[in-house]
PDB file of C-alpha atoms in Angstrom:
ATOM      1  CA  SER A 283     -10.922 -99.398 -26.472  1.00 48.00           C
ATOM      2  CA  TYR A 284     -11.986-100.031 -22.870  1.00 55.00           C
ATOM      3  CA  GLU A 285     -15.450 -99.352 -21.579  1.00 88.00           C
ATOM      4  CA  LEU A 286     -13.977 -98.701 -18.122  1.00 95.00           C
ATOM      5  CA  THR A 287     -11.655 -95.711 -18.042  1.00 96.00           C
ATOM      6  CA  GLN A 288      -8.587 -95.756 -15.804  1.00 97.00           C
ATOM      7  CA  PRO A 289      -5.644 -93.354 -15.673  1.00 97.00           C
ATOM      8  CA  LEU A 290      -2.530 -94.843 -17.249  1.00 97.00           C
ATOM      9  CA  SER A 291      -0.425 -94.074 -14.211  1.00 97.00           C
ATOM     10  CA  VAL A 292      -0.647 -92.838 -10.640  1.00 97.00           C
ATOM     11  CA  SER A 293       2.264 -91.854  -8.426  1.00 97.00           C
ATOM     12  CA  VAL A 294       2.228 -91.686  -4.644  1.00 96.00           C
ATOM     13  CA  ALA A 295       4.835 -90.823  -2.047  1.00 96.00           C
ATOM     14  CA  LEU A 296       5.864 -93.588   0.305  1.00 96.00           C
ATOM     15  CA  GLY A 297       3.453 -93.748   3.236  1.00 96.00           C
ATOM     16  CA  GLN A 298       0.843 -91.533   1.587  1.00 97.00           C
ATOM     17  CA  THR A 299      -2.546 -92.403   0.109  1.00 97.00           C
ATOM     18  CA  ALA A 300      -3.030 -93.466  -3.500  1.00 97.00           C
ATOM     19  CA  ARG A 301      -6.360 -93.286  -5.262  1.00 98.00           C
ATOM     20  CA  ILE A 302      -6.992 -95.087  -8.535  1.00 98.00           C
ATOM     21  CA  THR A 303     -10.190 -94.333 -10.386  1.00 97.00           C
ATOM     22  CA  CYS A 304     -12.361 -96.322 -12.772  1.00 97.00           C
ATOM     23  CA  GLY A 305     -14.907 -94.396 -14.777  1.00 96.00           C
ATOM     24  CA  ARG A 306     -18.050 -95.272 -16.654  1.00 95.00           C
ATOM     25  CA  ASN A 307     -21.475 -93.709 -16.944  1.00 93.00           C
ATOM     26  CA  ASN A 308     -23.536 -94.711 -13.897  1.00 93.00           C
ATOM     27  CA  ILE A 309     -20.917 -97.204 -12.708  1.00 94.00           C
ATOM     28  CA  GLY A 310     -22.250 -96.680  -9.181  1.00 94.00           C
ATOM     29  CA  SER A 311     -25.214 -98.892 -10.049  1.00 94.00           C
ATOM     30  CA  GLN A 312     -22.896-101.851 -10.778  1.00 93.00           C
ATOM     31  CA  ASN A 313     -20.540-103.951  -8.684  1.00 95.00           C
ATOM     32  CA  VAL A 314     -16.879-103.192  -9.337  1.00 97.00           C
ATOM     33  CA  HIS A 315     -13.919-105.404  -8.506  1.00 98.00           C
ATOM     34  CA  TRP A 316     -10.205-104.613  -8.377  1.00 98.00           C
ATOM     35  CA  TYR A 317      -7.084-106.662  -9.122  1.00 98.00           C
ATOM     36  CA  GLN A 318      -3.418-106.096  -8.449  1.00 98.00           C
ATOM     37  CA  GLN A 319      -0.895-107.505 -10.905  1.00 98.00           C
ATOM     38  CA  LYS A 320       2.851-107.440 -10.359  1.00 97.00           C
ATOM     39  CA  PRO A 321       5.290-108.058 -13.239  1.00 95.00           C
ATOM     40  CA  GLY A 322       5.366-111.661 -14.367  1.00 94.00           C
ATOM     41  CA  GLN A 323       2.588-112.686 -11.996  1.00 97.00           C
ATOM     42  CA  ALA A 324      -1.088-113.495 -12.262  1.00 97.00           C
ATOM     43  CA  PRO A 325      -3.619-110.913 -11.067  1.00 98.00           C
ATOM     44  CA  VAL A 326      -4.752-110.972  -7.442  1.00 98.00           C
ATOM     45  CA  LEU A 327      -8.221-109.914  -6.312  1.00 97.00           C
ATOM     46  CA  VAL A 328      -7.881-107.072  -3.793  1.00 98.00           C
ATOM     47  CA  ILE A 329     -11.437-105.677  -3.656  1.00 97.00           C
ATOM     48  CA  TYR A 330     -14.717-107.294  -4.656  1.00 96.00           C
ATOM     49  CA  ARG A 331     -18.200-105.775  -4.868  1.00 96.00           C
ATOM     50  CA  ASP A 332     -16.999-102.213  -4.559  1.00 96.00           C
ATOM     51  CA  SER A 333     -15.560-102.312  -1.059  1.00 96.00           C
ATOM     52  CA  ASN A 334     -15.014-105.836   0.244  1.00 96.00           C
ATOM     53  CA  ARG A 335     -11.551-107.240   0.939  1.00 97.00           C
ATOM     54  CA  PRO A 336     -10.778-110.928   0.410  1.00 94.00           C
ATOM     55  CA  SER A 337      -9.030-112.651   3.269  1.00 94.00           C
ATOM     56  CA  GLY A 338      -5.337-111.878   3.319  1.00 95.00           C
ATOM     57  CA  ILE A 339      -5.645-108.441   1.731  1.00 97.00           C
ATOM     58  CA  PRO A 340      -4.405-105.676   4.066  1.00 96.00           C
ATOM     59  CA  GLU A 341      -6.880-103.194   5.514  1.00 96.00           C
ATOM     60  CA  ARG A 342      -4.870-100.479   3.740  1.00 97.00           C
ATOM     61  CA  PHE A 343      -6.795-101.448   0.592  1.00 97.00           C
ATOM     62  CA  SER A 344     -10.311-100.070   0.349  1.00 97.00           C
ATOM     63  CA  GLY A 345     -12.834 -99.291  -2.336  1.00 97.00           C
ATOM     64  CA  SER A 346     -15.811 -97.113  -3.057  1.00 97.00           C
ATOM     65  CA  ASN A 347     -18.232 -96.691  -5.927  1.00 97.00           C
ATOM     66  CA  SER A 348     -20.682 -93.890  -6.620  1.00 96.00           C
ATOM     67  CA  GLY A 349     -22.051 -91.982  -9.566  1.00 96.00           C
ATOM     68  CA  ASN A 350     -19.740 -92.308 -12.539  1.00 96.00           C
ATOM     69  CA  THR A 351     -16.574 -93.314 -10.660  1.00 97.00           C
ATOM     70  CA  ALA A 352     -15.317 -96.269  -8.671  1.00 97.00           C
ATOM     71  CA  THR A 353     -12.171 -95.726  -6.607  1.00 98.00           C
ATOM     72  CA  LEU A 354      -9.515 -98.001  -5.186  1.00 98.00           C
ATOM     73  CA  THR A 355      -7.734 -96.393  -2.251  1.00 98.00           C
ATOM     74  CA  ILE A 356      -4.404 -97.596  -0.919  1.00 97.00           C
ATOM     75  CA  SER A 357      -3.461 -96.042   2.404  1.00 97.00           C
ATOM     76  CA  ARG A 358       0.082 -95.817   3.756  1.00 97.00           C
ATOM     77  CA  ALA A 359       1.464 -96.871   0.398  1.00 96.00           C
ATOM     78  CA  GLN A 360       4.441 -99.212   0.431  1.00 96.00           C
ATOM     79  CA  VAL A 361       7.044-100.080  -2.188  1.00 96.00           C
ATOM     80  CA  GLY A 362       5.454-103.512  -2.387  1.00 96.00           C
ATOM     81  CA  ASP A 363       2.223-101.926  -3.625  1.00 97.00           C
ATOM     82  CA  GLU A 364       3.869-100.972  -6.918  1.00 97.00           C
ATOM     83  CA  ALA A 365       1.900-102.848  -9.543  1.00 97.00           C
ATOM     84  CA  ASP A 366      -0.706-102.564 -12.249  1.00 98.00           C
ATOM     85  CA  TYR A 367      -4.266-102.294 -10.990  1.00 98.00           C
ATOM     86  CA  TYR A 368      -7.361-103.244 -12.979  1.00 98.00           C
ATOM     87  CA  CYS A 369     -11.021-102.597 -12.320  1.00 98.00           C
ATOM     88  CA  GLN A 370     -13.599-105.076 -13.569  1.00 97.00           C
ATOM     89  CA  MET A 371     -17.360-105.397 -13.847  1.00 96.00           C
ATOM     90  CA  TRP A 372     -20.019-107.425 -15.615  1.00 92.00           C
ATOM     91  CA  ASP A 373     -21.937-106.127 -18.614  1.00 85.00           C
ATOM     92  CA  SER A 374     -24.682-108.236 -20.182  1.00 82.00           C
ATOM     93  CA  SER A 375     -23.218-111.663 -19.428  1.00 84.00           C
ATOM     94  CA  THR A 376     -19.734-110.583 -20.401  1.00 90.00           C
ATOM     95  CA  VAL A 377     -16.858-109.315 -18.320  1.00 95.00           C
ATOM     96  CA  VAL A 378     -15.179-105.961 -18.812  1.00 95.00           C
ATOM     97  CA  PHE A 379     -11.789-104.866 -17.520  1.00 96.00           C
ATOM     98  CA  GLY A 380     -10.445-101.368 -17.339  1.00 96.00           C
ATOM     99  CA  GLY A 381      -7.271-100.574 -19.221  1.00 96.00           C
ATOM    100  CA  GLY A 382      -5.149-100.727 -16.081  1.00 97.00           C
ATOM    101  CA  THR A 383      -3.250 -98.208 -13.979  1.00 98.00           C
ATOM    102  CA  LYS A 384       0.425 -98.430 -13.135  1.00 98.00           C
ATOM    103  CA  LEU A 385       1.030 -97.387  -9.536  1.00 97.00           C
ATOM    104  CA  THR A 386       4.455 -95.983  -8.725  1.00 97.00           C
ATOM    105  CA  VAL A 387       5.524 -95.439  -5.123  1.00 96.00           C
ATOM    106  CA  LEU A 388       8.101 -92.667  -4.899  1.00 92.00           C
TER     107      LEU A 388
ATOM    108  CA  GLN B 133      -4.974-125.156  -1.275  1.00 94.00           C
ATOM    109  CA  VAL B 134      -6.608-124.009  -4.483  1.00 96.00           C
ATOM    110  CA  GLN B 135      -4.446-124.530  -7.555  1.00 97.00           C
ATOM    111  CA  LEU B 136      -5.067-123.830 -11.210  1.00 98.00           C
ATOM    112  CA  VAL B 137      -2.421-125.006 -13.654  1.00 98.00           C
ATOM    113  CA  GLU B 138      -2.652-124.122 -17.332  1.00 97.00           C
ATOM    114  CA  SER B 139      -0.907-126.019 -20.092  1.00 97.00           C
ATOM    115  CA  GLY B 140      -0.941-126.364 -23.856  1.00 97.00           C
ATOM    116  CA  GLY B 141       0.506-123.038 -24.913  1.00 96.00           C
ATOM    117  CA  GLY B 142       3.145-122.663 -27.576  1.00 97.00           C
ATOM    118  CA  VAL B 143       3.919-121.252 -30.998  1.00 97.00           C
ATOM    119  CA  VAL B 144       1.323-121.846 -33.695  1.00 97.00           C
ATOM    120  CA  GLN B 145       0.888-120.576 -37.232  1.00 97.00           C
ATOM    121  CA  PRO B 146      -1.972-118.267 -38.174  1.00 97.00           C
ATOM    122  CA  GLY B 147      -5.097-120.184 -39.089  1.00 97.00           C
ATOM    123  CA  ARG B 148      -4.141-123.232 -37.041  1.00 97.00           C
ATOM    124  CA  SER B 149      -5.677-124.572 -33.838  1.00 97.00           C
ATOM    125  CA  LEU B 150      -4.553-125.080 -30.265  1.00 98.00           C
ATOM    126  CA  ARG B 151      -6.183-126.484 -27.141  1.00 98.00           C
ATOM    127  CA  LEU B 152      -5.384-125.188 -23.683  1.00 98.00           C
ATOM    128  CA  SER B 153      -6.072-127.065 -20.470  1.00 98.00           C
ATOM    129  CA  CYS B 154      -6.447-125.900 -16.892  1.00 98.00           C
ATOM    130  CA  ALA B 155      -6.081-128.528 -14.181  1.00 98.00           C
ATOM    131  CA  ALA B 156      -7.850-127.604 -10.956  1.00 98.00           C
ATOM    132  CA  SER B 157      -7.232-128.918  -7.466  1.00 97.00           C
ATOM    133  CA  GLY B 158      -7.915-128.037  -3.857  1.00 97.00           C
ATOM    134  CA  PHE B 159     -11.614-127.279  -4.299  1.00 97.00           C
ATOM    135  CA  THR B 160     -14.830-128.822  -5.603  1.00 97.00           C
ATOM    136  CA  PHE B 161     -14.279-127.928  -9.250  1.00 97.00           C
ATOM    137  CA  GLY B 162     -17.742-128.964 -10.405  1.00 96.00           C
ATOM    138  CA  THR B 163     -19.460-126.322  -8.287  1.00 96.00           C
ATOM    139  CA  TYR B 164     -17.700-123.237  -9.683  1.00 96.00           C
ATOM    140  CA  ALA B 165     -18.038-121.251 -12.880  1.00 96.00           C
ATOM    141  CA  MET B 166     -14.719-120.873 -14.664  1.00 97.00           C
ATOM    142  CA  HIS B 167     -13.272-118.295 -17.040  1.00 98.00           C
ATOM    143  CA  TRP B 168     -10.411-117.708 -19.435  1.00 98.00           C
ATOM    144  CA  VAL B 169      -8.764-114.286 -19.415  1.00 98.00           C
ATOM    145  CA  ARG B 170      -5.874-113.298 -21.670  1.00 98.00           C
ATOM    146  CA  GLN B 171      -3.200-110.637 -21.695  1.00 98.00           C
ATOM    147  CA  ALA B 172      -1.327-109.641 -24.823  1.00 97.00           C
ATOM    148  CA  PRO B 173       2.341-108.698 -24.332  1.00 96.00           C
ATOM    149  CA  ASP B 174       2.573-105.432 -22.386  1.00 94.00           C
ATOM    150  CA  LYS B 175      -1.190-104.943 -22.605  1.00 96.00           C
ATOM    151  CA  GLY B 176      -4.090-105.114 -20.200  1.00 96.00           C
ATOM    152  CA  LEU B 177      -6.397-107.927 -19.229  1.00 97.00           C
ATOM    153  CA  GLU B 178      -9.022-109.107 -21.697  1.00 97.00           C
ATOM    154  CA  TRP B 179     -11.825-111.463 -20.732  1.00 97.00           C
ATOM    155  CA  VAL B 180     -12.262-114.308 -23.220  1.00 98.00           C
ATOM    156  CA  THR B 181     -14.986-116.723 -22.138  1.00 97.00           C
ATOM    157  CA  LEU B 182     -16.839-118.314 -19.258  1.00 96.00           C
ATOM    158  CA  ILE B 183     -18.547-121.621 -18.572  1.00 97.00           C
ATOM    159  CA  SER B 184     -21.056-122.312 -15.843  1.00 95.00           C
ATOM    160  CA  TYR B 185     -20.376-124.887 -13.162  1.00 95.00           C
ATOM    161  CA  ASP B 186     -22.167-127.637 -15.064  1.00 95.00           C
ATOM    162  CA  GLY B 187     -21.226-126.570 -18.584  1.00 95.00           C
ATOM    163  CA  SER B 188     -24.759-125.614 -19.526  1.00 96.00           C
ATOM    164  CA  ASN B 189     -24.031-121.927 -20.123  1.00 95.00           C
ATOM    165  CA  LYS B 190     -21.173-120.424 -22.076  1.00 96.00           C
ATOM    166  CA  TYR B 191     -20.400-116.843 -23.063  1.00 96.00           C
ATOM    167  CA  PHE B 192     -17.705-115.399 -25.284  1.00 96.00           C
ATOM    168  CA  ALA B 193     -16.057-112.086 -26.023  1.00 95.00           C
ATOM    169  CA  ASP B 194     -16.901-110.753 -29.478  1.00 94.00           C
ATOM    170  CA  SER B 195     -13.230-111.007 -30.449  1.00 96.00           C
ATOM    171  CA  VAL B 196     -13.271-114.819 -30.203  1.00 97.00           C
ATOM    172  CA  LYS B 197     -16.902-115.693 -30.865  1.00 97.00           C
ATOM    173  CA  GLY B 198     -17.196-118.419 -33.479  1.00 96.00           C
ATOM    174  CA  ARG B 199     -13.505-119.324 -33.229  1.00 97.00           C
ATOM    175  CA  PHE B 200     -13.006-120.384 -29.600  1.00 98.00           C
ATOM    176  CA  THR B 201     -14.963-122.916 -27.585  1.00 98.00           C
ATOM    177  CA  ILE B 202     -14.863-123.610 -23.866  1.00 98.00           C
ATOM    178  CA  SER B 203     -15.595-126.903 -22.180  1.00 97.00           C
ATOM    179  CA  ARG B 204     -15.002-128.705 -18.922  1.00 98.00           C
ATOM    180  CA  ASP B 205     -14.732-132.236 -17.597  1.00 97.00           C
ATOM    181  CA  ASN B 206     -15.819-132.179 -13.992  1.00 97.00           C
ATOM    182  CA  SER B 207     -14.798-135.808 -13.539  1.00 97.00           C
ATOM    183  CA  LYS B 208     -11.230-134.804 -14.390  1.00 97.00           C
ATOM    184  CA  ASN B 209     -11.300-131.379 -12.692  1.00 98.00           C
ATOM    185  CA  THR B 210     -10.164-129.838 -15.948  1.00 98.00           C
ATOM    186  CA  LEU B 211     -11.163-126.786 -17.980  1.00 98.00           C
ATOM    187  CA  TYR B 212     -10.416-126.485 -21.691  1.00 98.00           C
ATOM    188  CA  LEU B 213     -10.138-123.774 -24.304  1.00 98.00           C
ATOM    189  CA  GLN B 214     -10.234-124.861 -27.925  1.00 98.00           C
ATOM    190  CA  MET B 215      -8.843-122.116 -30.135  1.00 98.00           C
ATOM    191  CA  ASN B 216      -9.404-122.360 -33.885  1.00 98.00           C
ATOM    192  CA  SER B 217      -8.533-120.049 -36.781  1.00 97.00           C
ATOM    193  CA  LEU B 218      -5.888-118.381 -34.677  1.00 98.00           C
ATOM    194  CA  ARG B 219      -4.750-114.867 -35.535  1.00 97.00           C
ATOM    195  CA  ALA B 220      -1.685-112.842 -34.641  1.00 97.00           C
ATOM    196  CA  GLU B 221      -3.842-110.748 -32.307  1.00 97.00           C
ATOM    197  CA  ASP B 222      -4.614-113.865 -30.248  1.00 98.00           C
ATOM    198  CA  THR B 223      -1.008-113.857 -29.048  1.00 98.00           C
ATOM    199  CA  ALA B 224      -1.212-113.554 -25.273  1.00 98.00           C
ATOM    200  CA  VAL B 225      -0.768-115.200 -21.922  1.00 98.00           C
ATOM    201  CA  TYR B 226      -3.951-117.135 -21.235  1.00 98.00           C
ATOM    202  CA  TYR B 227      -5.106-117.439 -17.636  1.00 98.00           C
ATOM    203  CA  CYS B 228      -7.839-119.640 -16.271  1.00 98.00           C
ATOM    204  CA  ALA B 229      -9.647-118.113 -13.328  1.00 98.00           C
ATOM    205  CA  ARG B 230     -12.215-119.291 -10.814  1.00 97.00           C
ATOM    206  CA  GLU B 231     -15.312-117.194 -10.361  1.00 96.00           C
ATOM    207  CA  ARG B 232     -15.739-116.341  -6.737  1.00 93.00           C
ATOM    208  CA  ARG B 233     -18.674-117.895  -4.872  1.00 86.00           C
ATOM    209  CA  GLY B 234     -21.402-115.270  -5.097  1.00 79.00           C
ATOM    210  CA  GLY B 235     -20.292-114.412  -8.582  1.00 78.00           C
ATOM    211  CA  GLU B 236     -18.827-111.550 -10.573  1.00 88.00           C
ATOM    212  CA  SER B 237     -15.162-111.591  -9.590  1.00 95.00           C
ATOM    213  CA  PHE B 238     -12.230-113.979  -9.850  1.00 97.00           C
ATOM    214  CA  ASP B 239     -10.697-115.181  -6.614  1.00 95.00           C
ATOM    215  CA  TYR B 240      -8.082-117.600  -7.955  1.00 97.00           C
ATOM    216  CA  TRP B 241      -5.978-117.477 -11.104  1.00 98.00           C
ATOM    217  CA  GLY B 242      -3.540-119.856 -12.725  1.00 98.00           C
ATOM    218  CA  GLN B 243      -0.012-118.808 -13.588  1.00 97.00           C
ATOM    219  CA  GLY B 244      -0.888-118.529 -17.276  1.00 97.00           C
ATOM    220  CA  THR B 245       0.290-120.170 -20.478  1.00 98.00           C
ATOM    221  CA  LEU B 246       1.734-118.233 -23.416  1.00 98.00           C
ATOM    222  CA  VAL B 247       0.252-118.617 -26.869  1.00 98.00           C
ATOM    223  CA  THR B 248       2.194-117.098 -29.748  1.00 98.00           C
ATOM    224  CA  VAL B 249       0.588-116.963 -33.168  1.00 97.00           C
ATOM    225  CA  SER B 250       3.252-116.393 -35.767  1.00 96.00           C
ATOM    226  CA  SER B 251       4.358-117.689 -39.110  1.00 92.00           C
TER     227      SER B 251
END
């Protein structure tokens, strides 16, 4: 079982906004990071420390974290954004990943 | 540019051992903490272990504690994962990943190496 709860799947219409959540009690007090993984490829960091974008990640990707939910938001969704997305945090010197969310762009 | 290249995967029988390597280039390897993360077929990501930049601190997931060891040779820019007493549930793609400066997240990943534990 995963200590970080993500929906199995999220669908979004082309050009609209997708929101992927990551839940855990009081997650807002921790730093949360997000990865995008396309089939057959290694994960790519898209958001670190709740809301920071690494260089090369489009501004369409943003993040927030408060209370019991962290959220990855993808604005103006494109077909190329279809992928699995994972949240991640630290917990007592170990690393925890969410179960992953498959994003489909319709 | 930063590169991480894993090797050493393959098919191994239950109970046997295997050692994975991760060759790093394009950055000062000896100044970064490094991790191994695995992904079972059609499953999510699972963190396995981490080693501090100088090898002095190591942490393991409960699922591999006592069976896997992590080490590094900073003179060779190489990370290792020694896997003993392998089980079917260890079957996965194993990725090495660099911990981002400032900690907590992984900014570079290798392409992964597949380990299959089967009789």
